[in-house]
Amino acid sequence: MLKFKVVKVNAYDYFCAVRRKKKNIVLEKLLVSDYAAEGKSLARVEGKVIFIENVVPGDVVDVRLLKNKKDWAEGVPVFTHSYSADRVQPFCRHFGICGGCQWQMLPYAKQLEYKFRQVEETLKRIGKVALPPSLPIIGAAGTTHYRNKIEYTFGNKRYLTREELGDESQSSEADVAGFHAKGLFDKVVDIQECHLQEAPTNEIRLAVKELAIANGWPFYDIKNHHGFLRTMQVRLCTTGELMVNIMVGENDAEKINRLMEEVAARFPSITTLLYTINTKWNDSLHDLEPVVYSGKGYVVEELRTATDGKSYRFKIGPKSFFQTNTKQAERLYQITNEFAGLTGNETVYDLYCGTGSIGIFVSGGAKKIIGVEMIPAAIEDAKENAALNGITSADFFAGDVADICTPGFFATHGRPDVIITDPPRAGMHEKLVRQILDMAAPTVVYVSCNPATQARDLNLLDEKYAVTMVQPVDMFPHTHHIENVVQLKLKF
Ligand code: SAH
């Protein structure tokens, strides 16, 4: 039941309502006309843009406004009059409740079309630089079960659907395993089947849940901070190696041993099993020490280049970062390699290098790789990964790229022929953009997970660099996330 009084207005009355500053405005029968960005679509009312969540172009909906500015507003659908002809039946029974794969109602070809257009329009609108036509977006061959890493949460409060909330026989008190409900940190959506990772992930989660219930082990109460079972991380590699790390909230050797014994016995395909005792209030793993129960304590993933078919191996520990869609990471890195245009003589800088995967992947064509990354543990992984692949021509440095990449640093390690940069969503620090302009490497390859900040940076780089290639890649089917690789060449 809605807690507030809804004042319904049609589009025609809309501006009068705004003028009278009425709250809880519901705009009726809006035709969602286009995809906007970040998963939101839009409708236009008298020239004003209304951004709407959880709808797709072609839907006709009543929208309750949550934000209302002069030129734009934002809202959520409260009633659907008719659904878009583009819609398809979502394949997951948890769709709409679990926040995981929010675009399942769109055919994959449409998802790719919207992502492609978003890249093109964002680069044009924010970048304001001359652009070549984008290459067609590279979609994923496998649109389900594509994640190599997944984390499930155990909890003692079940998420109740709107219908269940109205039914007094339903209670949220239940031991469940799945994902946090969107916007509700203390409620967990009980997942029966998740389509994000290959077997035996679902079986492991369900078995751990059953085992804990059968033994009376408490599931974690995130509000009151007690309980045994907390989270479970599964890493499944294309090499077949499988790592499971179960986080527990009690340092109880007997329970932990029973849990480990049972999981190891029931799932012989687990190549390394770990547990992590966490009595903190949050679930973050970075300041905890996972304990290896069996196996080597890490898994090895493999990525193959397109040019010489050479494959590189990457050691992934329970705390390491690695691209979560292996097959598409391979495509992403192949494109990056191609755009770098290496001949064997180049000094390549891999900025925001994480565990060094891009630099290592392109190393076969380079004279030297210099990687820079903020997290020291990732740099340790990068060094180990370079050694694992027998690469001696790579050096990795821990620190903020904006501070490390000074003229002195470039002078010490060699003038860059190619700079590869792969910043987080916020894009590059302006200081780094300046340093790149000063260094004037002939080629820059910019890998981005956020076209808006990439566009902003391209605008700054325009001073010396022309965009010569644009290649969007889809790493995350059924989500609105998008990756984009841009090649830049020095203009003069
Ligand atoms: N290129 C890597 C990782 C990309 S994710 C890969 O493909 O696997 C972006 C990385 O940038 C993260 O590892 C993050 O820790 C790092 N990072 C974020 N801000 C940074 C900064 N200011 N300086 C250096 N590294 C940073």
Coordinates of C-alpha atoms and ligand atoms in Angstrom, one line a residue:
M1 CA 0.0 0.0 0.0
L2 CA 1.3 3.5 -0.8
K3 CA 1.9 5.5 2.3
F4 CA 1.2 8.9 0.7
K5 CA -1.7 10.5 -1.1
V6 CA -1.2 10.3 -4.8
V7 CA -2.2 13.3 -6.8
K8 CA -2.7 12.1 -10.4
V9 CA -2.3 14.7 -13.1
N10 CA -2.2 14.2 -16.8
A11 CA 0.6 15.6 -18.9
Y12 CA -1.5 18.6 -19.9
D13 CA -2.1 19.7 -16.3
Y14 CA 1.5 19.0 -15.3
F15 CA 2.9 22.4 -15.4
C16 CA 0.1 23.9 -13.4
A17 CA 0.7 21.3 -10.8
V18 CA 4.4 22.1 -10.7
R19 CA 3.6 25.8 -10.4
R20 CA 1.4 25.0 -7.4
K21 CA 4.3 23.0 -6.0
K22 CA 2.2 19.9 -5.4
K23 CA 4.1 17.0 -4.0
N24 CA 3.6 13.4 -5.1
I25 CA 2.9 14.2 -8.7
V26 CA 1.9 11.2 -10.8
L27 CA 2.1 11.9 -14.6
E28 CA -0.4 9.7 -16.4
K29 CA 0.0 7.7 -19.6
L30 CA 3.5 8.7 -20.6
L31 CA 4.9 7.0 -23.6
V32 CA 8.5 6.0 -22.9
S33 CA 10.2 7.2 -26.1
D34 CA 13.8 6.5 -25.8
Y35 CA 16.6 4.9 -23.7
A36 CA 18.6 7.5 -21.8
A37 CA 21.6 6.1 -19.8
E38 CA 22.5 4.2 -16.6
G39 CA 19.5 1.9 -17.1
K40 CA 16.9 4.7 -17.2
S41 CA 14.7 5.5 -20.1
L42 CA 12.9 8.8 -20.9
A43 CA 9.6 10.4 -21.8
R44 CA 9.1 13.9 -22.9
V45 CA 6.3 16.1 -21.5
E46 CA 6.0 19.5 -23.1
G47 CA 9.7 19.6 -23.9
K48 CA 10.7 18.5 -20.4
V49 CA 12.6 15.2 -20.1
I50 CA 11.4 12.7 -17.5
F51 CA 13.9 10.0 -16.7
I52 CA 12.2 6.8 -15.6
E53 CA 13.6 3.6 -14.0
N54 CA 12.5 0.0 -14.7
V55 CA 10.8 0.8 -18.0
V56 CA 11.8 0.3 -21.7
P57 CA 11.1 2.4 -24.7
G58 CA 7.6 1.7 -26.0
D59 CA 6.0 1.2 -22.5
V60 CA 3.1 3.5 -21.6
V61 CA 3.1 4.2 -17.8
D62 CA 2.0 6.4 -15.0
V63 CA 5.1 7.9 -13.3
R64 CA 5.4 9.2 -9.8
L65 CA 8.1 11.9 -9.7
L66 CA 10.9 11.6 -7.2
K67 CA 12.8 14.6 -8.4
N68 CA 11.5 17.6 -10.2
K69 CA 13.8 20.2 -11.6
K70 CA 13.3 23.0 -14.1
D71 CA 14.4 21.1 -17.2
W72 CA 14.1 17.5 -16.1
A73 CA 12.4 15.2 -13.7
E74 CA 13.0 11.7 -12.5
G75 CA 10.4 9.1 -11.5
V76 CA 9.3 5.5 -11.1
P77 CA 6.5 3.8 -12.8
V78 CA 3.4 3.2 -10.6
F79 CA 1.1 1.7 -13.2
T80 CA 1.7 0.2 -16.7
H81 CA -1.0 0.9 -19.3
S82 CA 0.7 -1.1 -22.0
Y83 CA 4.0 -2.8 -22.5
S84 CA 6.5 -2.2 -25.3
A85 CA 6.3 -4.5 -28.2
D86 CA 10.0 -5.0 -27.7
R87 CA 9.7 -6.7 -24.4
V88 CA 10.5 -10.4 -24.0
Q89 CA 9.7 -12.7 -21.1
P90 CA 12.6 -12.6 -18.6
F91 CA 14.2 -16.0 -18.1
C92 CA 14.9 -15.7 -14.4
R93 CA 12.2 -16.4 -11.8
H94 CA 13.8 -13.7 -9.5
F95 CA 13.6 -11.0 -12.1
G96 CA 12.3 -7.7 -10.8
I97 CA 13.1 -8.6 -7.2
C98 CA 16.8 -9.4 -7.4
G99 CA 18.6 -6.4 -8.7
G100 CA 21.1 -8.6 -10.7
C101 CA 20.1 -8.6 -14.3
Q102 CA 17.7 -5.7 -14.8
W103 CA 17.5 -5.8 -18.6
Q104 CA 16.2 -9.3 -19.1
M105 CA 12.9 -7.9 -20.4
L106 CA 14.8 -6.6 -23.5
P107 CA 16.1 -8.9 -26.3
Y108 CA 19.9 -9.0 -26.3
A109 CA 20.0 -7.3 -29.7
K110 CA 18.1 -4.3 -28.3
Q111 CA 20.3 -4.1 -25.3
L112 CA 23.3 -3.9 -27.6
E113 CA 21.6 -1.3 -29.7
Y114 CA 20.9 0.9 -26.7
K115 CA 24.4 0.5 -25.3
F116 CA 25.9 1.3 -28.7
R117 CA 23.8 4.4 -29.1
Q118 CA 24.6 5.5 -25.5
V119 CA 28.3 5.4 -26.3
E120 CA 27.9 7.3 -29.6
E121 CA 25.6 9.9 -28.1
T122 CA 27.6 10.4 -24.9
L123 CA 30.9 10.8 -26.7
K124 CA 29.3 13.3 -29.1
R125 CA 27.4 15.3 -26.5
I126 CA 30.0 15.5 -23.7
G127 CA 33.2 14.9 -25.7
K128 CA 32.5 17.5 -28.4
V129 CA 35.4 16.2 -30.4
A130 CA 35.7 14.9 -34.0
L131 CA 34.8 11.2 -33.9
P132 CA 35.2 8.4 -36.4
P133 CA 32.1 6.2 -36.8
S134 CA 32.1 3.7 -33.9
L135 CA 32.8 0.1 -34.7
P136 CA 29.8 -2.2 -34.2
I137 CA 29.5 -3.1 -30.5
I138 CA 31.0 -6.5 -29.7
G139 CA 28.3 -8.5 -28.0
A140 CA 28.9 -11.6 -25.8
A141 CA 28.5 -15.0 -27.3
G142 CA 27.3 -16.3 -23.9
T143 CA 24.7 -14.0 -22.4
T144 CA 24.1 -16.0 -19.2
H145 CA 26.5 -17.8 -16.8
Y146 CA 29.2 -15.4 -17.8
R147 CA 30.6 -14.4 -14.4
N148 CA 33.8 -15.9 -13.1
K149 CA 33.2 -14.3 -9.7
I150 CA 30.1 -14.1 -7.7
E151 CA 29.2 -13.4 -4.1
Y152 CA 26.2 -14.6 -2.2
T153 CA 24.9 -13.3 1.1
F154 CA 23.4 -15.4 3.9
G155 CA 20.9 -13.7 6.1
N156 CA 18.1 -14.3 8.6
K157 CA 15.7 -11.8 7.1
R158 CA 14.0 -12.7 3.8
Y159 CA 12.9 -10.0 1.3
L160 CA 9.2 -10.0 1.0
T161 CA 7.5 -9.0 -2.2
R162 CA 4.8 -6.4 -2.2
E163 CA 2.1 -9.2 -2.4
E164 CA 3.7 -11.1 0.5
L165 CA 3.8 -7.9 2.6
G166 CA 0.1 -7.8 2.4
D167 CA -0.3 -11.4 3.5
E168 CA -0.1 -11.9 7.3
S169 CA 0.9 -15.5 7.0
Q170 CA 4.2 -14.5 5.4
S171 CA 7.1 -13.6 7.6
S172 CA 10.5 -12.1 6.8
E173 CA 12.1 -14.3 9.6
A174 CA 13.8 -16.9 7.5
D175 CA 17.3 -18.3 6.8
V176 CA 18.1 -17.3 3.2
A177 CA 20.9 -17.2 0.7
G178 CA 21.1 -14.9 -2.3
F179 CA 21.6 -11.2 -2.9
H180 CA 20.9 -8.1 -0.9
A181 CA 17.5 -6.7 -1.9
K182 CA 18.0 -3.4 -3.8
G183 CA 18.0 -0.5 -1.3
L184 CA 17.3 -2.8 1.7
F185 CA 20.6 -3.6 3.3
D186 CA 19.2 -6.0 5.9
K187 CA 17.0 -8.1 3.6
V188 CA 18.2 -10.9 1.4
V189 CA 16.4 -12.2 -1.7
D190 CA 16.3 -15.9 -1.4
I191 CA 17.7 -17.2 -4.7
Q192 CA 16.8 -20.6 -5.9
E193 CA 18.5 -20.4 -9.3
C194 CA 20.9 -17.7 -10.4
H195 CA 21.9 -17.6 -14.1
L196 CA 25.1 -15.6 -13.6
Q197 CA 27.6 -18.4 -13.1
E198 CA 27.9 -22.0 -14.4
A199 CA 27.3 -25.1 -12.2
P200 CA 27.9 -26.0 -9.5
T201 CA 27.6 -22.5 -8.0
N202 CA 23.8 -22.8 -7.4
E203 CA 24.2 -26.3 -5.9
I204 CA 27.0 -25.1 -3.6
R205 CA 25.0 -22.2 -2.3
L206 CA 21.9 -24.3 -1.7
A207 CA 23.9 -27.1 -0.1
V208 CA 25.6 -24.7 2.3
K209 CA 22.3 -23.2 3.2
E210 CA 20.7 -26.6 3.8
L211 CA 23.7 -27.8 5.9
A212 CA 23.5 -24.7 8.1
I213 CA 19.8 -25.1 8.6
A214 CA 20.1 -28.9 9.4
N215 CA 22.8 -28.1 12.0
G216 CA 21.0 -25.1 13.5
W217 CA 23.9 -22.7 12.6
P218 CA 22.6 -19.2 12.7
F219 CA 22.5 -17.1 9.5
Y220 CA 24.0 -13.7 9.9
D221 CA 21.8 -10.9 11.3
I222 CA 23.2 -7.8 9.7
K223 CA 21.2 -5.4 11.9
N224 CA 22.2 -6.9 15.2
H225 CA 25.6 -8.2 14.1
H226 CA 25.5 -11.9 15.1
G227 CA 25.3 -15.2 13.4
F228 CA 27.6 -17.8 11.8
L229 CA 27.1 -17.9 8.0
R230 CA 27.8 -14.5 6.3
T231 CA 28.8 -14.6 2.7
M232 CA 30.2 -17.0 0.1
Q233 CA 32.4 -16.0 -2.8
V234 CA 32.8 -18.4 -5.8
R235 CA 35.4 -18.0 -8.5
L236 CA 35.0 -20.3 -11.5
C237 CA 37.6 -20.1 -14.2
T238 CA 37.6 -21.2 -17.8
T239 CA 40.5 -23.5 -16.8
G240 CA 38.0 -25.4 -14.7
E241 CA 39.6 -24.3 -11.4
L242 CA 37.0 -23.5 -8.8
M243 CA 37.6 -21.5 -5.6
V244 CA 35.1 -21.1 -2.8
N245 CA 35.6 -18.8 0.2
I246 CA 33.0 -18.8 2.9
M247 CA 32.9 -15.9 5.3
V248 CA 31.7 -16.8 8.9
G249 CA 30.8 -14.4 11.7
E250 CA 31.9 -16.7 14.6
N251 CA 35.4 -18.0 15.4
D252 CA 34.0 -21.5 16.1
A253 CA 36.5 -24.2 15.0
E254 CA 34.0 -27.0 15.3
K255 CA 31.4 -25.4 13.1
I256 CA 34.0 -24.3 10.6
N257 CA 35.5 -27.7 10.3
R258 CA 32.2 -29.4 9.9
L259 CA 31.3 -26.9 7.2
M260 CA 34.6 -27.2 5.4
E261 CA 34.5 -31.0 5.6
E262 CA 31.0 -31.3 4.2
V263 CA 31.5 -28.8 1.4
A264 CA 34.8 -30.4 0.3
A265 CA 33.2 -33.9 0.4
R266 CA 30.1 -32.9 -1.5
F267 CA 31.9 -30.8 -4.2
P268 CA 35.1 -32.5 -5.3
S269 CA 35.2 -30.1 -8.2
I270 CA 36.3 -27.3 -5.8
T271 CA 40.0 -27.0 -6.4
T272 CA 40.6 -24.7 -3.5
L273 CA 38.4 -24.1 -0.4
L274 CA 38.8 -21.3 2.0
Y275 CA 37.1 -19.7 4.9
T276 CA 37.4 -16.3 6.4
I277 CA 36.5 -15.3 9.9
N278 CA 34.9 -11.9 10.0
T279 CA 33.6 -10.5 13.2
K280 CA 33.5 -6.9 11.9
W281 CA 30.3 -5.1 11.2
N282 CA 30.9 -5.0 7.4
D283 CA 31.5 -7.7 4.8
S284 CA 34.5 -6.3 3.2
L285 CA 37.3 -8.8 2.7
H286 CA 40.3 -6.5 2.1
D287 CA 41.4 -6.3 5.8
L288 CA 40.8 -10.0 6.6
E289 CA 42.9 -13.1 6.2
P290 CA 41.3 -15.9 4.3
V291 CA 42.4 -19.3 5.6
V292 CA 43.1 -22.1 3.1
Y293 CA 41.3 -25.3 4.0
S294 CA 42.2 -27.2 0.9
G295 CA 44.1 -26.7 -2.4
K296 CA 46.5 -23.9 -3.3
G297 CA 44.5 -20.9 -2.1
Y298 CA 44.1 -19.4 -5.5
V299 CA 42.8 -20.2 -9.0
V300 CA 44.4 -19.7 -12.4
E301 CA 42.6 -18.1 -15.3
E302 CA 43.7 -18.0 -18.8
L303 CA 43.3 -15.4 -21.6
R304 CA 44.3 -15.9 -25.2
T305 CA 45.5 -13.3 -27.6
A306 CA 43.9 -13.0 -31.1
T307 CA 47.1 -12.4 -33.1
D308 CA 49.5 -15.2 -32.1
G309 CA 47.1 -17.4 -30.2
K310 CA 49.4 -17.1 -27.2
S311 CA 47.8 -17.5 -23.8
Y312 CA 48.6 -15.8 -20.6
R313 CA 47.8 -17.2 -17.1
F314 CA 46.7 -15.1 -14.2
K315 CA 46.7 -16.1 -10.6
I316 CA 43.6 -15.0 -8.8
G317 CA 43.5 -15.1 -5.0
P318 CA 40.4 -14.6 -2.8
K319 CA 41.2 -10.8 -2.6
S320 CA 42.5 -10.2 -6.1
F321 CA 40.8 -8.1 -8.7
F322 CA 40.1 -9.7 -12.1
Q323 CA 37.7 -8.8 -14.9
T324 CA 34.5 -10.8 -14.0
N325 CA 33.6 -11.9 -17.6
T326 CA 36.6 -13.9 -18.8
K327 CA 35.4 -14.4 -22.4
Q328 CA 34.6 -10.8 -22.9
A329 CA 37.8 -9.7 -21.0
E330 CA 39.7 -11.6 -23.6
R331 CA 37.9 -9.7 -26.4
L332 CA 38.4 -6.4 -24.6
Y333 CA 42.1 -7.0 -24.2
Q334 CA 42.4 -8.2 -27.8
I335 CA 40.9 -4.9 -29.0
T336 CA 43.2 -3.0 -26.7
N337 CA 46.1 -4.9 -28.1
E338 CA 45.0 -4.2 -31.6
F339 CA 44.5 -0.5 -30.9
A340 CA 48.0 -0.3 -29.3
G341 CA 49.4 -1.4 -32.6
L342 CA 52.6 -2.9 -31.2
T343 CA 55.6 -4.0 -33.3
G344 CA 57.9 -5.3 -30.6
N345 CA 59.8 -2.1 -30.1
E346 CA 57.4 -0.1 -27.9
T347 CA 57.6 1.0 -24.3
V348 CA 54.0 0.7 -23.1
Y349 CA 52.6 2.2 -19.9
D350 CA 49.6 0.4 -18.4
L351 CA 47.9 3.0 -16.1
Y352 CA 45.4 1.9 -13.6
C353 CA 46.8 -1.6 -14.2
G354 CA 45.1 -3.5 -11.4
T355 CA 46.8 -6.9 -11.3
G356 CA 48.6 -6.1 -14.5
S357 CA 46.4 -8.1 -16.8
I358 CA 46.3 -5.7 -19.8
G359 CA 50.1 -5.0 -19.7
I360 CA 50.8 -8.7 -19.4
F361 CA 48.3 -9.5 -22.2
V362 CA 50.0 -7.1 -24.6
S363 CA 53.6 -7.8 -23.5
G364 CA 54.3 -10.2 -26.4
G365 CA 54.3 -7.3 -28.8
A366 CA 56.1 -4.7 -26.6
K367 CA 59.7 -4.0 -25.6
K368 CA 58.8 -3.0 -22.1
I369 CA 55.7 -2.7 -19.9
I370 CA 55.4 -0.2 -17.0
G371 CA 52.2 -0.7 -14.9
V372 CA 50.9 1.7 -12.3
E373 CA 48.2 1.0 -9.8
M374 CA 47.1 2.4 -6.4
I375 CA 46.5 -0.8 -4.5
P376 CA 49.8 -2.4 -3.3
A377 CA 48.3 -5.9 -3.1
A378 CA 47.3 -5.7 -6.8
I379 CA 50.8 -4.7 -7.7
E380 CA 52.1 -7.7 -5.8
D381 CA 49.7 -9.8 -7.9
A382 CA 50.8 -8.1 -11.1
K383 CA 54.5 -8.9 -10.4
E384 CA 53.6 -12.5 -9.6
N385 CA 51.5 -12.8 -12.8
A386 CA 54.4 -11.4 -14.9
A387 CA 56.7 -14.0 -13.3
L388 CA 54.1 -16.7 -13.9
N389 CA 54.1 -15.9 -17.6
G390 CA 57.9 -15.7 -17.8
I391 CA 57.8 -11.9 -18.5
T392 CA 61.0 -10.1 -17.5
S393 CA 60.3 -6.9 -19.3
A394 CA 57.6 -5.6 -17.0
D395 CA 57.8 -3.4 -14.0
F396 CA 54.9 -2.4 -11.7
F397 CA 54.6 0.5 -9.3
A398 CA 52.1 1.1 -6.5
G399 CA 50.7 4.6 -6.0
D400 CA 48.3 7.2 -7.3
V401 CA 48.8 7.5 -11.1
A402 CA 48.4 11.3 -10.8
D403 CA 51.4 11.5 -8.4
I404 CA 53.6 8.7 -9.9
C405 CA 53.4 9.7 -13.6
T406 CA 55.7 12.7 -13.5
P407 CA 58.1 13.8 -16.2
G408 CA 60.9 12.3 -14.0
F409 CA 59.1 8.9 -13.8
F410 CA 58.7 8.8 -17.6
A411 CA 62.3 9.9 -18.0
T412 CA 63.5 7.1 -15.7
H413 CA 61.5 4.3 -17.2
G414 CA 61.5 5.4 -20.9
R415 CA 59.5 7.7 -23.1
P416 CA 56.1 6.1 -23.7
D417 CA 55.3 4.9 -27.2
V418 CA 51.9 3.8 -26.1
I419 CA 49.9 4.7 -23.0
I420 CA 47.1 2.4 -22.1
T421 CA 44.7 3.8 -19.5
D422 CA 41.8 2.0 -17.8
P423 CA 40.5 4.2 -15.0
P424 CA 37.6 3.5 -12.7
R425 CA 34.2 5.1 -13.3
A426 CA 35.3 8.5 -12.2
G427 CA 37.7 8.7 -15.2
M428 CA 41.2 10.1 -15.2
H429 CA 42.4 12.7 -12.8
E430 CA 42.9 16.0 -14.6
K431 CA 46.5 16.1 -13.5
L432 CA 47.1 12.8 -15.3
V433 CA 45.5 14.0 -18.4
R434 CA 47.9 17.0 -18.4
Q435 CA 50.8 14.6 -17.9
I436 CA 49.7 12.5 -20.8
L437 CA 49.4 15.6 -23.0
D438 CA 52.9 16.6 -21.9
M439 CA 54.4 13.2 -22.6
A440 CA 52.8 13.2 -26.0
A441 CA 53.0 9.4 -26.6
P442 CA 52.1 8.7 -30.3
T443 CA 49.3 6.4 -29.3
V444 CA 46.9 6.3 -26.3
V445 CA 44.4 3.5 -25.8
Y446 CA 41.6 4.5 -23.4
V447 CA 39.6 1.7 -21.9
S448 CA 36.6 2.9 -20.0
C449 CA 33.6 1.6 -18.1
N450 CA 31.9 5.0 -18.1
P451 CA 31.5 6.8 -21.5
A452 CA 30.5 10.0 -19.7
T453 CA 33.8 10.5 -18.0
Q454 CA 35.7 9.0 -21.0
A455 CA 34.0 11.7 -23.1
R456 CA 35.0 14.4 -20.7
D457 CA 38.7 13.2 -20.8
L458 CA 38.6 13.0 -24.6
N459 CA 37.6 16.6 -24.7
L460 CA 40.7 17.5 -22.6
L461 CA 43.0 15.3 -24.7
D462 CA 41.7 16.9 -27.9
E463 CA 44.3 19.6 -27.4
K464 CA 46.8 17.1 -28.9
Y465 CA 45.0 13.9 -29.7
A466 CA 42.5 12.8 -32.3
V467 CA 40.1 10.0 -31.7
T468 CA 40.9 7.4 -34.4
M469 CA 38.9 4.3 -33.3
V470 CA 35.9 3.7 -31.0
Q471 CA 35.0 0.2 -30.0
P472 CA 32.2 -0.6 -27.5
V473 CA 32.3 -4.0 -25.9
D474 CA 29.6 -5.6 -23.9
M475 CA 31.0 -7.2 -20.8
F476 CA 27.7 -7.6 -18.8
P477 CA 24.7 -8.8 -20.7
H478 CA 21.3 -8.0 -19.2
T479 CA 22.7 -5.0 -17.3
H480 CA 23.1 -1.5 -18.6
H481 CA 26.9 -1.5 -18.0
I482 CA 29.1 -0.7 -20.9
E483 CA 32.8 -0.8 -21.7
N484 CA 34.3 1.3 -24.5
V485 CA 37.8 1.3 -26.0
V486 CA 39.1 4.4 -27.8
Q487 CA 42.3 4.7 -29.8
L488 CA 43.8 8.2 -29.8
K489 CA 46.7 9.4 -32.1
L490 CA 48.9 12.4 -31.6
K491 CA 47.7 15.1 -34.0
F492 CA 51.1 16.6 -34.7
Ligands
SAH1 N1 43.2 -2.5 -15.9 C1 42.8 -3.4 -14.9 C2 42.0 -2.8 -13.7 C3 41.0 -1.7 -14.1 S1 40.0 -1.2 -12.8 C4 42.1 -4.6 -15.4 O1 41.7 -4.6 -16.6 O2 42.0 -5.6 -14.8 C5 40.7 0.3 -12.3 C6 41.9 0.2 -11.4 O3 42.3 1.5 -11.1 C7 41.6 -0.5 -10.0 O4 42.5 -1.5 -9.9 C8 41.8 0.6 -9.0 O5 42.4 0.2 -7.8 C9 42.8 1.5 -9.7 N2 42.8 3.0 -9.3 C10 41.8 3.8 -9.0 N3 42.2 5.0 -8.8 C11 43.5 5.0 -9.0 C12 44.5 6.0 -8.9 N4 44.2 7.3 -8.6 N5 45.8 5.7 -9.2 C13 46.1 4.4 -9.5 N6 45.2 3.4 -9.6 C14 44.0 3.7 -9.3

